[in-house]
PDB file of C-alpha atoms in Angstrom:
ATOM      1  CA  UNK A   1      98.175 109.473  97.782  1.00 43.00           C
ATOM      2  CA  UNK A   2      97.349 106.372  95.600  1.00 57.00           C
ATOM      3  CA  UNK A   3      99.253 102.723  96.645  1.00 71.00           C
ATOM      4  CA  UNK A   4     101.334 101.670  93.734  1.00 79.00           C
ATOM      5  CA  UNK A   5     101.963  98.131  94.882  1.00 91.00           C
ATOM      6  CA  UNK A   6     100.193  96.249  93.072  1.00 96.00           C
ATOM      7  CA  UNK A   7      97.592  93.333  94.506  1.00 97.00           C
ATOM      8  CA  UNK A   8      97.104  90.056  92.895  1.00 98.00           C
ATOM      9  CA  UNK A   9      93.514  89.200  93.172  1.00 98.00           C
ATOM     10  CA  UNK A  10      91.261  86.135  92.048  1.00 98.00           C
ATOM     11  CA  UNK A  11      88.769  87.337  89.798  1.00 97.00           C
ATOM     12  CA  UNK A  12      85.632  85.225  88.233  1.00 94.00           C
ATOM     13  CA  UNK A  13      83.435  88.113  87.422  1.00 95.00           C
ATOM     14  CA  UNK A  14      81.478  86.650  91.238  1.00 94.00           C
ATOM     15  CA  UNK A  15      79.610  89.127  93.801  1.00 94.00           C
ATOM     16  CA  UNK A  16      82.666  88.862  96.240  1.00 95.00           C
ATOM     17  CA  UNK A  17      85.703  89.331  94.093  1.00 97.00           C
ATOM     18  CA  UNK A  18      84.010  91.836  91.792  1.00 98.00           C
ATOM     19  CA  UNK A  19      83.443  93.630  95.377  1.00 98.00           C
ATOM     20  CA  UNK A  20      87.060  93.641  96.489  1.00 98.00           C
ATOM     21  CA  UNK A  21      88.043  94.841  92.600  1.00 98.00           C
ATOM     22  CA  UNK A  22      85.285  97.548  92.579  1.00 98.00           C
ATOM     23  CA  UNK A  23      86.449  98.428  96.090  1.00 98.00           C
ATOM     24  CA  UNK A  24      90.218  98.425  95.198  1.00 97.00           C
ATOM     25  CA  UNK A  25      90.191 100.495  91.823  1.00 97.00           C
ATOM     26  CA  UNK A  26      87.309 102.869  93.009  1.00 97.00           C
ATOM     27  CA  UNK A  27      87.733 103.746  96.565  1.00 97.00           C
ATOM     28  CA  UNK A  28      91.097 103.033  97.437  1.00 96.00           C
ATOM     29  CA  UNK A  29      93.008 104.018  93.993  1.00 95.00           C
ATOM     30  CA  UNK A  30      95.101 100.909  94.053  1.00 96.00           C
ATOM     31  CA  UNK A  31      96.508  99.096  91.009  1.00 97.00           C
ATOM     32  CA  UNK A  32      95.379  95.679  90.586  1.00 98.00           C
ATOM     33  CA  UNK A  33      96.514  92.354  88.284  1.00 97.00           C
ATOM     34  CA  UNK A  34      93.764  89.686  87.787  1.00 98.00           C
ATOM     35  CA  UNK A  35      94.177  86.159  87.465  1.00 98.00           C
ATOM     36  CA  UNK A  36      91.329  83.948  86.081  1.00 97.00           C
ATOM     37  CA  UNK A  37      91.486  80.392  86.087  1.00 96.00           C
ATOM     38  CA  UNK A  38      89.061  78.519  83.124  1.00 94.00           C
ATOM     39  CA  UNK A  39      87.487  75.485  84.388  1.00 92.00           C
ATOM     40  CA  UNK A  40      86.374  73.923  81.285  1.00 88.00           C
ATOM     41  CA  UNK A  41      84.306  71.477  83.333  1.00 86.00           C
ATOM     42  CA  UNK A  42      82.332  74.394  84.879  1.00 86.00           C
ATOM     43  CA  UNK A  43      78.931  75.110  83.288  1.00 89.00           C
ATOM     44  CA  UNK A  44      79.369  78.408  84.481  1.00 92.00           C
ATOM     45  CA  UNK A  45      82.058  79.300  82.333  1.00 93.00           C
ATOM     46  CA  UNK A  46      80.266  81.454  79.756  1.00 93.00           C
ATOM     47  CA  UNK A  47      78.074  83.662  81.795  1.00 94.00           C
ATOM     48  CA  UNK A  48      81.359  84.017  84.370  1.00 95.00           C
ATOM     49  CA  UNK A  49      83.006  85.504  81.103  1.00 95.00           C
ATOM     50  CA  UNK A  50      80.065  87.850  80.154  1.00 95.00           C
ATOM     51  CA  UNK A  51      80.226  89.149  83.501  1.00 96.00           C
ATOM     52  CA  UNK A  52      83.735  90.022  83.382  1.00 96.00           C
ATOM     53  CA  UNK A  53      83.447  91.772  80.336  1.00 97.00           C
ATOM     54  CA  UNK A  54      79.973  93.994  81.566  1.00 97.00           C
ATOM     55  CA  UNK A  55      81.858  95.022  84.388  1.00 97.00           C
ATOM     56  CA  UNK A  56      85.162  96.103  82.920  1.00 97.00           C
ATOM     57  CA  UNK A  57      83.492  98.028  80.706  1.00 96.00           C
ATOM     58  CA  UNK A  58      81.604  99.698  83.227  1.00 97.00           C
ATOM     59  CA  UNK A  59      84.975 100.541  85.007  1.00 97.00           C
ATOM     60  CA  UNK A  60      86.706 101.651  82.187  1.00 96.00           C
ATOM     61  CA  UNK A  61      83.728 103.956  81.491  1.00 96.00           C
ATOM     62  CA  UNK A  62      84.574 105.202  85.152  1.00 95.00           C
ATOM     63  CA  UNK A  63      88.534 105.471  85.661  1.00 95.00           C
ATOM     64  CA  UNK A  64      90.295 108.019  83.615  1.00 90.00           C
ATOM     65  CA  UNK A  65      93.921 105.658  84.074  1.00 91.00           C
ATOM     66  CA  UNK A  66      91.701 102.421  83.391  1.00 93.00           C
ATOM     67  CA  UNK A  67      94.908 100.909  81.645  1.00 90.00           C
ATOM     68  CA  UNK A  68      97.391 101.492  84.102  1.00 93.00           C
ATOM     69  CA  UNK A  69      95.309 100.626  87.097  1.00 95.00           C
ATOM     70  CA  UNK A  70      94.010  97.409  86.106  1.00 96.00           C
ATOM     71  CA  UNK A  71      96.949  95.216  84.342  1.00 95.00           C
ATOM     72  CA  UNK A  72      96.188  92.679  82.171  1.00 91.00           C
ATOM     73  CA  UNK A  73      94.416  90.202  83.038  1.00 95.00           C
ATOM     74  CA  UNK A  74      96.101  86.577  83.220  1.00 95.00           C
ATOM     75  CA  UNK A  75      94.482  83.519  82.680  1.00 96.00           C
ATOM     76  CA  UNK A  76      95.175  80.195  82.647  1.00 95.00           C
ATOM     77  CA  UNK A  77      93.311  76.709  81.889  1.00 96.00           C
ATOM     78  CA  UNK A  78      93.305  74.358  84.301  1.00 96.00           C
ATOM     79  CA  UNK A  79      95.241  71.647  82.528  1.00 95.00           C
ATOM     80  CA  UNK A  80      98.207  74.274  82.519  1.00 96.00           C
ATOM     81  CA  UNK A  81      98.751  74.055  86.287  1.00 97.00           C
ATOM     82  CA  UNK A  82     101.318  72.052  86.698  1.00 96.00           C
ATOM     83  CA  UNK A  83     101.526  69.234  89.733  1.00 95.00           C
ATOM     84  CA  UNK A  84     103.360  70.798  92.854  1.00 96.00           C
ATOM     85  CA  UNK A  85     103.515  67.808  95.475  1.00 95.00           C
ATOM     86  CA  UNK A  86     103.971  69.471  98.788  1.00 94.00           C
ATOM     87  CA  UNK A  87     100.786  71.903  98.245  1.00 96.00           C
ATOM     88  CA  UNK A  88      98.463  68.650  97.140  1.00 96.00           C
ATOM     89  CA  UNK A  89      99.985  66.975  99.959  1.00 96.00           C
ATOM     90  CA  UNK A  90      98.143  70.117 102.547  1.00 95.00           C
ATOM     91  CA  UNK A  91      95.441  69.840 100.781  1.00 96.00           C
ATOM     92  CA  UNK A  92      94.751  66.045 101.315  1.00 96.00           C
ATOM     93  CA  UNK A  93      95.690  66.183 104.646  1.00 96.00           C
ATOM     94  CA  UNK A  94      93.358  69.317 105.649  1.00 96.00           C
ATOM     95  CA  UNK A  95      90.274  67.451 103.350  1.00 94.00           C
ATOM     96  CA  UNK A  96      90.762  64.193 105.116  1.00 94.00           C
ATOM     97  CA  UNK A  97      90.135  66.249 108.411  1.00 92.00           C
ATOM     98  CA  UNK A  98      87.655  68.564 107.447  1.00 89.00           C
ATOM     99  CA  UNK A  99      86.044  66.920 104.859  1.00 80.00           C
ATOM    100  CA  UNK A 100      84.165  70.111 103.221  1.00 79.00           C
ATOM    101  CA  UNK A 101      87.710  71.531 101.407  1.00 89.00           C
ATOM    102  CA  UNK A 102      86.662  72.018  98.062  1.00 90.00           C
ATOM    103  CA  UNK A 103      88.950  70.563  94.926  1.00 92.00           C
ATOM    104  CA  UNK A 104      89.224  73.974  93.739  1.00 93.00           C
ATOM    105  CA  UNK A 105      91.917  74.721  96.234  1.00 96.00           C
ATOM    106  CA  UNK A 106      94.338  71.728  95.245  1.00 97.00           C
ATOM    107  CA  UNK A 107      94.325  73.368  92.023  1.00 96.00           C
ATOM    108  CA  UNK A 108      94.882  76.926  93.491  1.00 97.00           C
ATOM    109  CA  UNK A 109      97.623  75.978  96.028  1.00 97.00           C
ATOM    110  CA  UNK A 110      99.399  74.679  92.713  1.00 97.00           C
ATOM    111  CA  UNK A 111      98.585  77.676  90.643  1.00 97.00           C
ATOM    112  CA  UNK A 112     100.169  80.166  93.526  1.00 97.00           C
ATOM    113  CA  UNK A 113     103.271  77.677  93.771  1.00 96.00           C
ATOM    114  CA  UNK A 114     103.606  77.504  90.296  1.00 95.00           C
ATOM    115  CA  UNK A 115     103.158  81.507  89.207  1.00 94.00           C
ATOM    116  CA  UNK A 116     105.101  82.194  92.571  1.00 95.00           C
ATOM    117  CA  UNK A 117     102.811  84.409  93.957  1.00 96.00           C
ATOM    118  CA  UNK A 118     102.982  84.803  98.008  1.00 96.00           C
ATOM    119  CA  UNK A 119      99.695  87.300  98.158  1.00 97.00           C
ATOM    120  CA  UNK A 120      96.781  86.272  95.801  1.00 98.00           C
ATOM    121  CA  UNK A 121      93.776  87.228  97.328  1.00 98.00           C
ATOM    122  CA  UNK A 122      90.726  84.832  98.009  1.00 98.00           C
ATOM    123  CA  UNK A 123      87.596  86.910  97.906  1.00 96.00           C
ATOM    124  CA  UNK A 124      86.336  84.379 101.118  1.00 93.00           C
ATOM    125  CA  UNK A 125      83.484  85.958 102.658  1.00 91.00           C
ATOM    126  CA  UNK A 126      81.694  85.887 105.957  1.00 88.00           C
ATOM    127  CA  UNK A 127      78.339  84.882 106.578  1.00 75.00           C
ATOM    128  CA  UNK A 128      75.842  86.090 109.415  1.00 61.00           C
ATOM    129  CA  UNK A 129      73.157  83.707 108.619  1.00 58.00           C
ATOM    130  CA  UNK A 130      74.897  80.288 108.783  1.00 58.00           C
ATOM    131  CA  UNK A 131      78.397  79.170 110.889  1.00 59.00           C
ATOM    132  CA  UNK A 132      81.848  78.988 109.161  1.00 71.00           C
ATOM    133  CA  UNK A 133      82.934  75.324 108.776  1.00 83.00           C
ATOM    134  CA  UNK A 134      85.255  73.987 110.814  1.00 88.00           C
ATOM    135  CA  UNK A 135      88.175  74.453 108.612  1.00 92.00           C
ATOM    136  CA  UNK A 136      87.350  78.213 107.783  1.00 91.00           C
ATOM    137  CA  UNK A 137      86.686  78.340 111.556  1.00 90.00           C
ATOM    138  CA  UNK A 138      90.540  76.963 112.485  1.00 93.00           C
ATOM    139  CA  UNK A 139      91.777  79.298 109.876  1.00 95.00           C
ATOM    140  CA  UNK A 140      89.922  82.378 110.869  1.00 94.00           C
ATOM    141  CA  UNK A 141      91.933  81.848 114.421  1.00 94.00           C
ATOM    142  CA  UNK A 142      95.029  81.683 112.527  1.00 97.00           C
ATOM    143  CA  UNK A 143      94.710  84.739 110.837  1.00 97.00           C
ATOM    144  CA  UNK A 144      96.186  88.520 111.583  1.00 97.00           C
ATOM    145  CA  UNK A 145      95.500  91.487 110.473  1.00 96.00           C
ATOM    146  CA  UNK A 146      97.882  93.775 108.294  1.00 92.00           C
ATOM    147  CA  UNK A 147      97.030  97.005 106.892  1.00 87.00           C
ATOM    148  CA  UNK A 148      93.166  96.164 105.680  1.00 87.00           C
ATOM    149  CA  UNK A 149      93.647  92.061 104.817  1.00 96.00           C
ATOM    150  CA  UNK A 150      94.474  89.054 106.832  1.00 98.00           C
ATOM    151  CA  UNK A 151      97.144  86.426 105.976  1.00 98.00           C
ATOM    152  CA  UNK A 152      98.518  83.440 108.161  1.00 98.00           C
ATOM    153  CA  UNK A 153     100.121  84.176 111.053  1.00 97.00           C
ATOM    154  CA  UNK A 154     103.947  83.231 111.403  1.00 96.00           C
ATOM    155  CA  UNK A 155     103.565  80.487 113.621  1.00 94.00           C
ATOM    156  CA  UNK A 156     100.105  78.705 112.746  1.00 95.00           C
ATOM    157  CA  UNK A 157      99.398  76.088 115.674  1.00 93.00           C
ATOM    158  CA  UNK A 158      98.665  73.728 112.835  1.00 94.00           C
ATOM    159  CA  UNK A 159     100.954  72.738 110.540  1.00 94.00           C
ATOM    160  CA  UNK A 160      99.022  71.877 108.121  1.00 95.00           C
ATOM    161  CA  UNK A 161      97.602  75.175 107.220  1.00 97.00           C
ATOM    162  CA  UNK A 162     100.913  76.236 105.959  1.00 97.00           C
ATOM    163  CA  UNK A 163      98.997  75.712 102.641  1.00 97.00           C
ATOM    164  CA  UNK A 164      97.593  79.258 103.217  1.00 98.00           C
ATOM    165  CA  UNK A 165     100.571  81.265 103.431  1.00 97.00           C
ATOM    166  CA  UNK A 166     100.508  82.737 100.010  1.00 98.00           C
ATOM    167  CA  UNK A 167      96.943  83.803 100.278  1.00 98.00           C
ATOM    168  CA  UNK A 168      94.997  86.668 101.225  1.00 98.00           C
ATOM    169  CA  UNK A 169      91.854  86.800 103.122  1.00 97.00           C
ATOM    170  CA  UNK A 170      90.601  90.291 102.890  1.00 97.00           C
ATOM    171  CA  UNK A 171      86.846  89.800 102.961  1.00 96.00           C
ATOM    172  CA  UNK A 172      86.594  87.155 105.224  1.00 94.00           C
ATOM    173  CA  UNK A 173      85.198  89.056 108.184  1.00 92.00           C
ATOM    174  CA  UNK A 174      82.596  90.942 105.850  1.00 94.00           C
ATOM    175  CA  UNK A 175      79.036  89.741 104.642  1.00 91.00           C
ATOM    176  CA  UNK A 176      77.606  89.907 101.404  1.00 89.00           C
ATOM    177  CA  UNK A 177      74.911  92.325 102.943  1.00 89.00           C
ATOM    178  CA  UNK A 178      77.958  93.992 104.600  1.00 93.00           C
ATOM    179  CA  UNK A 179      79.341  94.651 100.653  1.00 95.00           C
ATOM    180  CA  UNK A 180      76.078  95.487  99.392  1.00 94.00           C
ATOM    181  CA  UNK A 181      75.358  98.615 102.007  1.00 95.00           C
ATOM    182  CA  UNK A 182      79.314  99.690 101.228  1.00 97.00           C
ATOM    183  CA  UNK A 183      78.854  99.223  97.460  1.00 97.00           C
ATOM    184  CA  UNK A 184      75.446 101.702  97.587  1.00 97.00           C
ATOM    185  CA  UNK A 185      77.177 104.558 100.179  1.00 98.00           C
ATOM    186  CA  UNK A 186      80.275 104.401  97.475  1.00 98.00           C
ATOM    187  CA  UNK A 187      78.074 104.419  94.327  1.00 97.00           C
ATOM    188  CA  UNK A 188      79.376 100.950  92.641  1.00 97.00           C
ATOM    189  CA  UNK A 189      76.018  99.026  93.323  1.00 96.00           C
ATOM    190  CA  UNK A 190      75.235  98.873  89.861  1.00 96.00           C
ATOM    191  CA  UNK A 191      78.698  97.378  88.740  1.00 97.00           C
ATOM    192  CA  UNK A 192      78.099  95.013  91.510  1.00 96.00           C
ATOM    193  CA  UNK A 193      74.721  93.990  90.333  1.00 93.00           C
ATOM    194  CA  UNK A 194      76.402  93.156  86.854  1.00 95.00           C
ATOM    195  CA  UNK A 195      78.245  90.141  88.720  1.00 95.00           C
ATOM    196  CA  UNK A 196      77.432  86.408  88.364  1.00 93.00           C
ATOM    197  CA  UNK A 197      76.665  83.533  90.831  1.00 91.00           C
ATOM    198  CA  UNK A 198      75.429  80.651  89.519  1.00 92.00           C
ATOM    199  CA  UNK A 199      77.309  77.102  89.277  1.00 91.00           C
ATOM    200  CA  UNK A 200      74.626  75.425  87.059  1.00 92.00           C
ATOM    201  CA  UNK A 201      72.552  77.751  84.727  1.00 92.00           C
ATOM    202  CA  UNK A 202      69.595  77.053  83.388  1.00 89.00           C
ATOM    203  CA  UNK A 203      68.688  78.333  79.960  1.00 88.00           C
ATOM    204  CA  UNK A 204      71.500  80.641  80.254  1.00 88.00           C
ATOM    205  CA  UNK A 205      69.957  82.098  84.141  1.00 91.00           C
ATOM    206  CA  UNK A 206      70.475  81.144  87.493  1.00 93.00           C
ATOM    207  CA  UNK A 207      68.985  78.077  87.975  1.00 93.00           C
ATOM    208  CA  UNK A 208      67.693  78.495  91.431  1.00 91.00           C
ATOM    209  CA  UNK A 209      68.824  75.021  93.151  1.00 91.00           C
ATOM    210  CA  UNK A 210      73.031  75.278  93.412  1.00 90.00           C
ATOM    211  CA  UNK A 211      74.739  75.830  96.117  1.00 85.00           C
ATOM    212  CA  UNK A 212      75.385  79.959  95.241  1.00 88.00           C
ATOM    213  CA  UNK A 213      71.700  80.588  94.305  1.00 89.00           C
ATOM    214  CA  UNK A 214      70.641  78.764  97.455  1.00 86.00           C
ATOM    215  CA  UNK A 215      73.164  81.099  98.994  1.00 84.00           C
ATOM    216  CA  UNK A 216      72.010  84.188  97.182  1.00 86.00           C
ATOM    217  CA  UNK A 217      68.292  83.381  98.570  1.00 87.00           C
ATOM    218  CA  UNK A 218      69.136  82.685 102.032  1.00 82.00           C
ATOM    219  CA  UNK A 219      71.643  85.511 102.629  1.00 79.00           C
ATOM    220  CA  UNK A 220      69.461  88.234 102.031  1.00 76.00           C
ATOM    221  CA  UNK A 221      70.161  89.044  98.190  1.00 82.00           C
ATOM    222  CA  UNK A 222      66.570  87.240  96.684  1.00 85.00           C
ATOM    223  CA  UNK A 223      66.658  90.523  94.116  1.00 85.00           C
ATOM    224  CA  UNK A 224      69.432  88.964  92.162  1.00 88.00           C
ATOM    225  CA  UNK A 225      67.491  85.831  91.574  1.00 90.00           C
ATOM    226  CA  UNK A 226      65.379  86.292  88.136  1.00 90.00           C
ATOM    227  CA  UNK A 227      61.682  84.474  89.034  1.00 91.00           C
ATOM    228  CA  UNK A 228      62.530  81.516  87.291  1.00 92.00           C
ATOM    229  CA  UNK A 229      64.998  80.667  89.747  1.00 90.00           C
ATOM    230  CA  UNK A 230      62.727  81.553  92.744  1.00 91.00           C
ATOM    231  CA  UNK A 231      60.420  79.410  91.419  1.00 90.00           C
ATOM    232  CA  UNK A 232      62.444  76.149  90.977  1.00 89.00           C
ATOM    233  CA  UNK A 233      64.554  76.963  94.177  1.00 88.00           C
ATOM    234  CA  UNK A 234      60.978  76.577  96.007  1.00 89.00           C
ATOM    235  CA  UNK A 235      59.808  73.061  94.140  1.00 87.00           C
ATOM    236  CA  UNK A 236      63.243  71.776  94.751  1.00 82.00           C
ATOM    237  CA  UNK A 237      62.574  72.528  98.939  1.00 83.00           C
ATOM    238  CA  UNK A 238      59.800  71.284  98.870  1.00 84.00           C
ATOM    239  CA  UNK A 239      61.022  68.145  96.826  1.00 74.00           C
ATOM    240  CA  UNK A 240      60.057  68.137  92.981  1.00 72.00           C
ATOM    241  CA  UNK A 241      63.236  66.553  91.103  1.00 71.00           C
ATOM    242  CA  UNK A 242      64.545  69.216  89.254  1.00 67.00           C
ATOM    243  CA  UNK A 243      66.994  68.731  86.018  1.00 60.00           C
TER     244      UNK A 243
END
């Protein structure tokens, strides 16, 4: 019997959150609402937005309910988010200690407090060829299961990472490999395939030397980097000045 509660997911048309979507609406017959946050500043932005619109197509193409399963999706500019103190005050205080706490989670600690959700789900993922930073580390110890995803425990022994309550980690024990091998045996590889990755394009392709396409390369998924991209992620290892 399908799960009507609906779960509020992160979306940016990425390999990980296009997984937990394709997983949700195909395999476990769950409804889902979207949220999509436009960084103007991101060069990404266009190809992020193609991506999103290959792949809902795909799933409509695929689920007979398509409308009533996947809500509308929301999505907000950055500028919109409006300043929430006590969330940019976590977030200072966990970047001053762990230093590698992107910017992109000030913004989404305001978004949640200001939309009021208490369950958005981070598509986070795991990572067998490299260790979790320290921060994702802490977390990961902080985390319990319940019913498929992992939120912050009651009690955290840190303070600090109260800024994680209204967030959802369900991915964050699996591997991109992990998702690929699930995607195949429950035949949404091709909608997966149809995702983006890049921070930086080049010429409107992955451009080979960001951190995701370094990623892509290193974690086993080379065959979603076009040649181009091989090509300049090798001459920037070995040291050519790229861009």
């Amino acid at each position: 019997m399908p799960n009507n509660e609906i779960v509020n997911l992160l979306w940016s048309g990425g390999w990980d959150s296009t997984f937990r979507l394709c997983d949700l609406l195909l395999v476990q017959d769950r409804r889902v609402r979207l949220y999509y946050v436009v960084d103007p500043g991101r060069q990404s932005v266009a190809q992020e937005i193609k991506a999103m619109q290959r792949i809902r197509k795909r799933l409509q193409e695929r689920i007979a309910s398509f409308d009533t399963r996947l809500l509308s999706m929301q999505v907000v500019w950055l500028w919109e988010i409006a300043p929430e103190s006590s969330m940019t005050s976590r977030y200072e205080s966990l970047r001053k200690r762990f230093k590698s706490f992107g910017p992109q989670y000030e913004w989404l600690g305001r978004f949640v407090a200001e939309q009021g959700i208490g369950d958005l789900e981070l598509s986070i993922e795991s990572n067998s060829f490299r260790p979790n930073g320290p921060l994702w580390s802490a977390l990961e110890d902080m985390l319990v299961e319940e019913e498929r995803n992992f939120r912050l425990c009651d009690n955290p022994s840190d303070p600090d990472f109260e800024f994680f309550r209204s967030f959802r980690f369900p991915l964050i024990k699996t591997t991109k490999l992990a998702m690929m091998h699930y995607a195949k045996e429950h035949g949404f590889d091709d909608i997966m395939f149809q995702s983006w990755f890049c921070h930086t394009p080049h010429n409107g392709r992955p451009c080979g030397i960001c951190h995701p396409c370094h990623f892509v390369i290193t974690e086993g998924m080379s065959r979603r980097m076009p040649l181009s991209g091989k090509i300049r992620y090798i001459l920037h290892r070995i040291g050519f000045k790229l861009r």
